[in-house]
Amino acid sequence: MKKMMIAALSTGLLVSASFGAQAAPAKAATCVGCHGADGNSVVPNFPKLAGQHASYLEKQLKDFRDGFRKDATMQPFAKGLTDAEIKELADFYAAQAPK
Ligand code: HEC
């Protein structure tokens, strides 16, 4: 039991340690078209996500999902996301360099 917990813990550490070098989270595939691969969107009406604070991005995504922030274009893409997926997306875009 103790061994299992240690194994689980070190896996978690490995995952977070290698995160910076990893590709975008799976869910980001649906965001690319509008926000760019690294969150630097080129269309003026699509906000840049790169380099924004993770806590801000997380709140905006939850607000879109839960209907507190309304936008007909963006809301459908936030709808199906879990809290964990939102956190992963927020951390990813926050870690990208704004251009
Ligand atoms: C079809 C285009 C489109 C797609 C796809 C899309 N978005 Fe958006 N997104 C927008 C638009 C437009 C806005 C600005 C909405 C507004 O004016 O309130 C926005 C706003 C946002 C914001 C708020 C940014 C800020 O500065 O307040 C976040 C965060 C965000 N999108 C994340 C995502 C993520 C994550 C995905 C993929 C799961 C995604 N978007 C997919 C168009 C899109």
PDB file of C-alpha atoms and ligand atoms in Angstrom:
ATOM      1  CA  MET A   1       0.000   0.000   0.000  1.00  0.00           C
ATOM      2  CA  LYS A   2       2.735   2.393   0.993  1.00  0.00           C
ATOM      3  CA  LYS A   3       4.678   1.491  -2.149  1.00  0.00           C
ATOM      4  CA  MET A   4       1.642   2.199  -4.300  1.00  0.00           C
ATOM      5  CA  MET A   5       1.206   5.625  -2.797  1.00  0.00           C
ATOM      6  CA  ILE A   6       4.816   6.504  -3.402  1.00  0.00           C
ATOM      7  CA  ALA A   7       4.514   5.313  -6.988  1.00  0.00           C
ATOM      8  CA  ALA A   8       1.388   7.422  -7.488  1.00  0.00           C
ATOM      9  CA  LEU A   9       3.048  10.447  -5.941  1.00  0.00           C
ATOM     10  CA  SER A  10       6.156  10.261  -8.065  1.00  0.00           C
ATOM     11  CA  THR A  11       4.076   9.784 -11.208  1.00  0.00           C
ATOM     12  CA  GLY A  12       2.226  12.975 -10.334  1.00  0.00           C
ATOM     13  CA  LEU A  13       5.481  14.817  -9.844  1.00  0.00           C
ATOM     14  CA  LEU A  14       6.821  13.547 -13.132  1.00  0.00           C
ATOM     15  CA  VAL A  15       3.711  14.655 -14.959  1.00  0.00           C
ATOM     16  CA  SER A  16       3.816  18.170 -13.552  1.00  0.00           C
ATOM     17  CA  ALA A  17       7.584  18.469 -13.985  1.00  0.00           C
ATOM     18  CA  SER A  18       7.448  17.533 -17.652  1.00  0.00           C
ATOM     19  CA  PHE A  19       4.367  19.625 -18.347  1.00  0.00           C
ATOM     20  CA  GLY A  20       6.257  22.679 -19.579  1.00  0.00           C
ATOM     21  CA  ALA A  21       7.918  20.694 -22.329  1.00  0.00           C
ATOM     22  CA  GLN A  22       4.758  18.875 -23.328  1.00  0.00           C
ATOM     23  CA  ALA A  23       2.436  19.608 -26.196  1.00  0.00           C
ATOM     24  CA  ALA A  24      -0.868  21.370 -25.602  1.00  0.00           C
ATOM     25  CA  PRO A  25      -3.522  19.515 -23.608  1.00  0.00           C
ATOM     26  CA  ALA A  26      -5.823  17.378 -25.755  1.00  0.00           C
ATOM     27  CA  LYS A  27      -8.742  19.764 -25.363  1.00  0.00           C
ATOM     28  CA  ALA A  28      -6.717  22.633 -26.810  1.00  0.00           C
ATOM     29  CA  ALA A  29      -7.132  21.075 -30.268  1.00  0.00           C
ATOM     30  CA  THR A  30     -10.574  22.687 -30.484  1.00  0.00           C
ATOM     31  CA  CYS A  31      -9.240  26.119 -29.469  1.00  0.00           C
ATOM     32  CA  VAL A  32      -6.457  26.373 -32.058  1.00  0.00           C
ATOM     33  CA  GLY A  33      -8.635  27.698 -34.870  1.00  0.00           C
ATOM     34  CA  CYS A  34      -9.556  30.808 -32.956  1.00  0.00           C
ATOM     35  CA  HIS A  35      -6.899  31.338 -30.298  1.00  0.00           C
ATOM     36  CA  GLY A  36      -3.843  29.974 -32.135  1.00  0.00           C
ATOM     37  CA  ALA A  37      -1.688  26.955 -31.234  1.00  0.00           C
ATOM     38  CA  ASP A  38       0.079  28.845 -28.441  1.00  0.00           C
ATOM     39  CA  GLY A  39      -2.755  31.163 -27.454  1.00  0.00           C
ATOM     40  CA  ASN A  40      -1.576  34.003 -29.670  1.00  0.00           C
ATOM     41  CA  SER A  41      -4.634  34.521 -31.822  1.00  0.00           C
ATOM     42  CA  VAL A  42      -4.200  36.572 -34.963  1.00  0.00           C
ATOM     43  CA  VAL A  43      -7.833  37.600 -35.353  1.00  0.00           C
ATOM     44  CA  PRO A  44      -8.571  40.813 -33.424  1.00  0.00           C
ATOM     45  CA  ASN A  45     -11.958  39.573 -32.177  1.00  0.00           C
ATOM     46  CA  PHE A  46     -10.404  36.432 -30.655  1.00  0.00           C
ATOM     47  CA  PRO A  47      -8.545  37.376 -27.461  1.00  0.00           C
ATOM     48  CA  LYS A  48      -4.953  36.312 -26.888  1.00  0.00           C
ATOM     49  CA  LEU A  49      -4.709  33.761 -24.103  1.00  0.00           C
ATOM     50  CA  ALA A  50      -0.917  33.447 -24.011  1.00  0.00           C
ATOM     51  CA  GLY A  51       0.656  34.796 -20.857  1.00  0.00           C
ATOM     52  CA  GLN A  52      -2.575  35.722 -19.117  1.00  0.00           C
ATOM     53  CA  HIS A  53      -2.842  34.718 -15.463  1.00  0.00           C
ATOM     54  CA  ALA A  54      -3.947  31.098 -15.085  1.00  0.00           C
ATOM     55  CA  SER A  55      -6.464  31.987 -12.379  1.00  0.00           C
ATOM     56  CA  TYR A  56      -8.067  34.559 -14.687  1.00  0.00           C
ATOM     57  CA  LEU A  57      -8.288  32.146 -17.629  1.00  0.00           C
ATOM     58  CA  GLU A  58      -9.706  29.481 -15.340  1.00  0.00           C
ATOM     59  CA  LYS A  59     -12.404  31.814 -14.060  1.00  0.00           C
ATOM     60  CA  GLN A  60     -13.357  32.992 -17.561  1.00  0.00           C
ATOM     61  CA  LEU A  61     -13.704  29.424 -18.825  1.00  0.00           C
ATOM     62  CA  LYS A  62     -15.864  28.448 -15.859  1.00  0.00           C
ATOM     63  CA  ASP A  63     -17.955  31.590 -16.317  1.00  0.00           C
ATOM     64  CA  PHE A  64     -18.522  30.774 -20.008  1.00  0.00           C
ATOM     65  CA  ARG A  65     -19.324  27.176 -19.135  1.00  0.00           C
ATOM     66  CA  ASP A  66     -21.706  28.073 -16.325  1.00  0.00           C
ATOM     67  CA  GLY A  67     -23.357  30.928 -18.218  1.00  0.00           C
ATOM     68  CA  PHE A  68     -22.076  33.866 -16.117  1.00  0.00           C
ATOM     69  CA  ARG A  69     -20.113  35.237 -19.078  1.00  0.00           C
ATOM     70  CA  LYS A  70     -22.068  35.188 -22.291  1.00  0.00           C
ATOM     71  CA  ASP A  71     -20.663  34.934 -25.783  1.00  0.00           C
ATOM     72  CA  ALA A  72     -22.364  32.939 -28.515  1.00  0.00           C
ATOM     73  CA  THR A  73     -19.044  32.087 -30.182  1.00  0.00           C
ATOM     74  CA  MET A  74     -17.081  31.046 -27.119  1.00  0.00           C
ATOM     75  CA  GLN A  75     -19.668  29.451 -24.853  1.00  0.00           C
ATOM     76  CA  PRO A  76     -20.209  26.241 -26.868  1.00  0.00           C
ATOM     77  CA  PHE A  77     -16.492  25.451 -26.555  1.00  0.00           C
ATOM     78  CA  ALA A  78     -16.467  25.835 -22.780  1.00  0.00           C
ATOM     79  CA  LYS A  79     -19.651  23.839 -22.283  1.00  0.00           C
ATOM     80  CA  GLY A  80     -18.304  20.306 -22.101  1.00  0.00           C
ATOM     81  CA  LEU A  81     -15.145  21.056 -20.112  1.00  0.00           C
ATOM     82  CA  THR A  82     -14.531  19.595 -16.654  1.00  0.00           C
ATOM     83  CA  ASP A  83     -12.863  21.606 -13.880  1.00  0.00           C
ATOM     84  CA  ALA A  84      -9.696  19.559 -14.382  1.00  0.00           C
ATOM     85  CA  GLU A  85      -9.626  20.199 -18.139  1.00  0.00           C
ATOM     86  CA  ILE A  86     -10.174  23.908 -17.545  1.00  0.00           C
ATOM     87  CA  LYS A  87      -7.291  24.034 -15.101  1.00  0.00           C
ATOM     88  CA  GLU A  88      -5.048  22.206 -17.561  1.00  0.00           C
ATOM     89  CA  LEU A  89      -5.981  24.612 -20.376  1.00  0.00           C
ATOM     90  CA  ALA A  90      -5.529  27.665 -18.141  1.00  0.00           C
ATOM     91  CA  ASP A  91      -2.096  26.484 -16.977  1.00  0.00           C
ATOM     92  CA  PHE A  92      -1.054  25.737 -20.548  1.00  0.00           C
ATOM     93  CA  TYR A  93      -2.020  29.126 -22.005  1.00  0.00           C
ATOM     94  CA  ALA A  94      -0.627  31.003 -19.004  1.00  0.00           C
ATOM     95  CA  ALA A  95       2.736  29.324 -19.634  1.00  0.00           C
ATOM     96  CA  GLN A  96       2.902  30.433 -23.301  1.00  0.00           C
ATOM     97  CA  ALA A  97       4.849  33.528 -24.260  1.00  0.00           C
ATOM     98  CA  PRO A  98       2.648  36.385 -25.483  1.00  0.00           C
ATOM     99  CA  LYS A  99       3.635  37.642 -28.950  1.00  0.00           C
TER     100      LYS A  99
HETATM  101  C1  HEC B   1     -14.920  29.803 -32.872  1.00  0.00           C
HETATM  102  C2  HEC B   1     -13.866  30.559 -32.205  1.00  0.00           C
HETATM  103  C3  HEC B   1     -13.435  30.145 -30.806  1.00  0.00           C
HETATM  104  C4  HEC B   1     -13.051  28.899 -30.371  1.00  0.00           C
HETATM  105  C5  HEC B   1     -12.976  27.616 -31.162  1.00  0.00           C
HETATM  106  C6  HEC B   1     -12.664  29.070 -28.989  1.00  0.00           C
HETATM  107  N1  HEC B   1     -12.818  30.363 -28.603  1.00  0.00           N
HETATM  108 FE1  HEC B   1     -12.289  31.165 -26.795  1.00  0.00          FE
HETATM  109  N2  HEC B   1     -13.035  32.958 -27.379  1.00  0.00           N
HETATM  110  C7  HEC B   1     -13.565  33.254 -28.612  1.00  0.00           C
HETATM  111  C8  HEC B   1     -14.091  34.612 -28.606  1.00  0.00           C
HETATM  112  C9  HEC B   1     -14.758  35.336 -29.767  1.00  0.00           C
HETATM  113  C10 HEC B   1     -13.843  35.131 -27.319  1.00  0.00           C
HETATM  114  C11 HEC B   1     -14.208  36.522 -26.787  1.00  0.00           C
HETATM  115  C12 HEC B   1     -15.604  36.447 -26.216  1.00  0.00           C
HETATM  116  C13 HEC B   1     -16.099  37.764 -25.698  1.00  0.00           C
HETATM  117  O1  HEC B   1     -16.022  38.759 -26.425  1.00  0.00           O
HETATM  118  O2  HEC B   1     -16.564  37.784 -24.541  1.00  0.00           O
HETATM  119  C14 HEC B   1     -13.170  34.068 -26.573  1.00  0.00           C
HETATM  120  C15 HEC B   1     -12.737  34.204 -25.275  1.00  0.00           C
HETATM  121  C16 HEC B   1     -12.020  33.247 -24.578  1.00  0.00           C
HETATM  122  C17 HEC B   1     -11.454  33.418 -23.255  1.00  0.00           C
HETATM  123  C18 HEC B   1     -11.497  34.692 -22.421  1.00  0.00           C
HETATM  124  C19 HEC B   1     -10.240  35.504 -22.729  1.00  0.00           C
HETATM  125  C20 HEC B   1     -10.189  36.843 -22.031  1.00  0.00           C
HETATM  126  O3  HEC B   1      -9.179  37.535 -22.221  1.00  0.00           O
HETATM  127  O4  HEC B   1     -11.112  37.206 -21.311  1.00  0.00           O
HETATM  128  C21 HEC B   1     -10.842  32.264 -22.930  1.00  0.00           C
HETATM  129  C22 HEC B   1     -10.087  31.953 -21.645  1.00  0.00           C
HETATM  130  C23 HEC B   1     -11.018  31.347 -24.047  1.00  0.00           C
HETATM  131  N3  HEC B   1     -11.733  31.978 -25.025  1.00  0.00           N
HETATM  132  C24 HEC B   1     -10.525  30.055 -24.089  1.00  0.00           C
HETATM  133  C25 HEC B   1     -10.836  29.135 -25.090  1.00  0.00           C
HETATM  134  C26 HEC B   1     -10.481  27.742 -25.019  1.00  0.00           C
HETATM  135  C27 HEC B   1      -9.696  27.104 -23.890  1.00  0.00           C
HETATM  136  C28 HEC B   1     -10.987  27.166 -26.150  1.00  0.00           C
HETATM  137  C29 HEC B   1     -10.958  25.695 -26.522  1.00  0.00           C
HETATM  138  C30 HEC B   1     -11.550  24.772 -25.563  1.00  0.00           C
HETATM  139  C31 HEC B   1     -11.617  28.212 -26.938  1.00  0.00           C
HETATM  140  N4  HEC B   1     -11.505  29.378 -26.249  1.00  0.00           N
HETATM  141  C32 HEC B   1     -12.203  28.029 -28.186  1.00  0.00           C
HETATM  142  C33 HEC B   1     -13.597  32.399 -29.697  1.00  0.00           C
HETATM  143  C34 HEC B   1     -13.303  31.059 -29.679  1.00  0.00           C
END
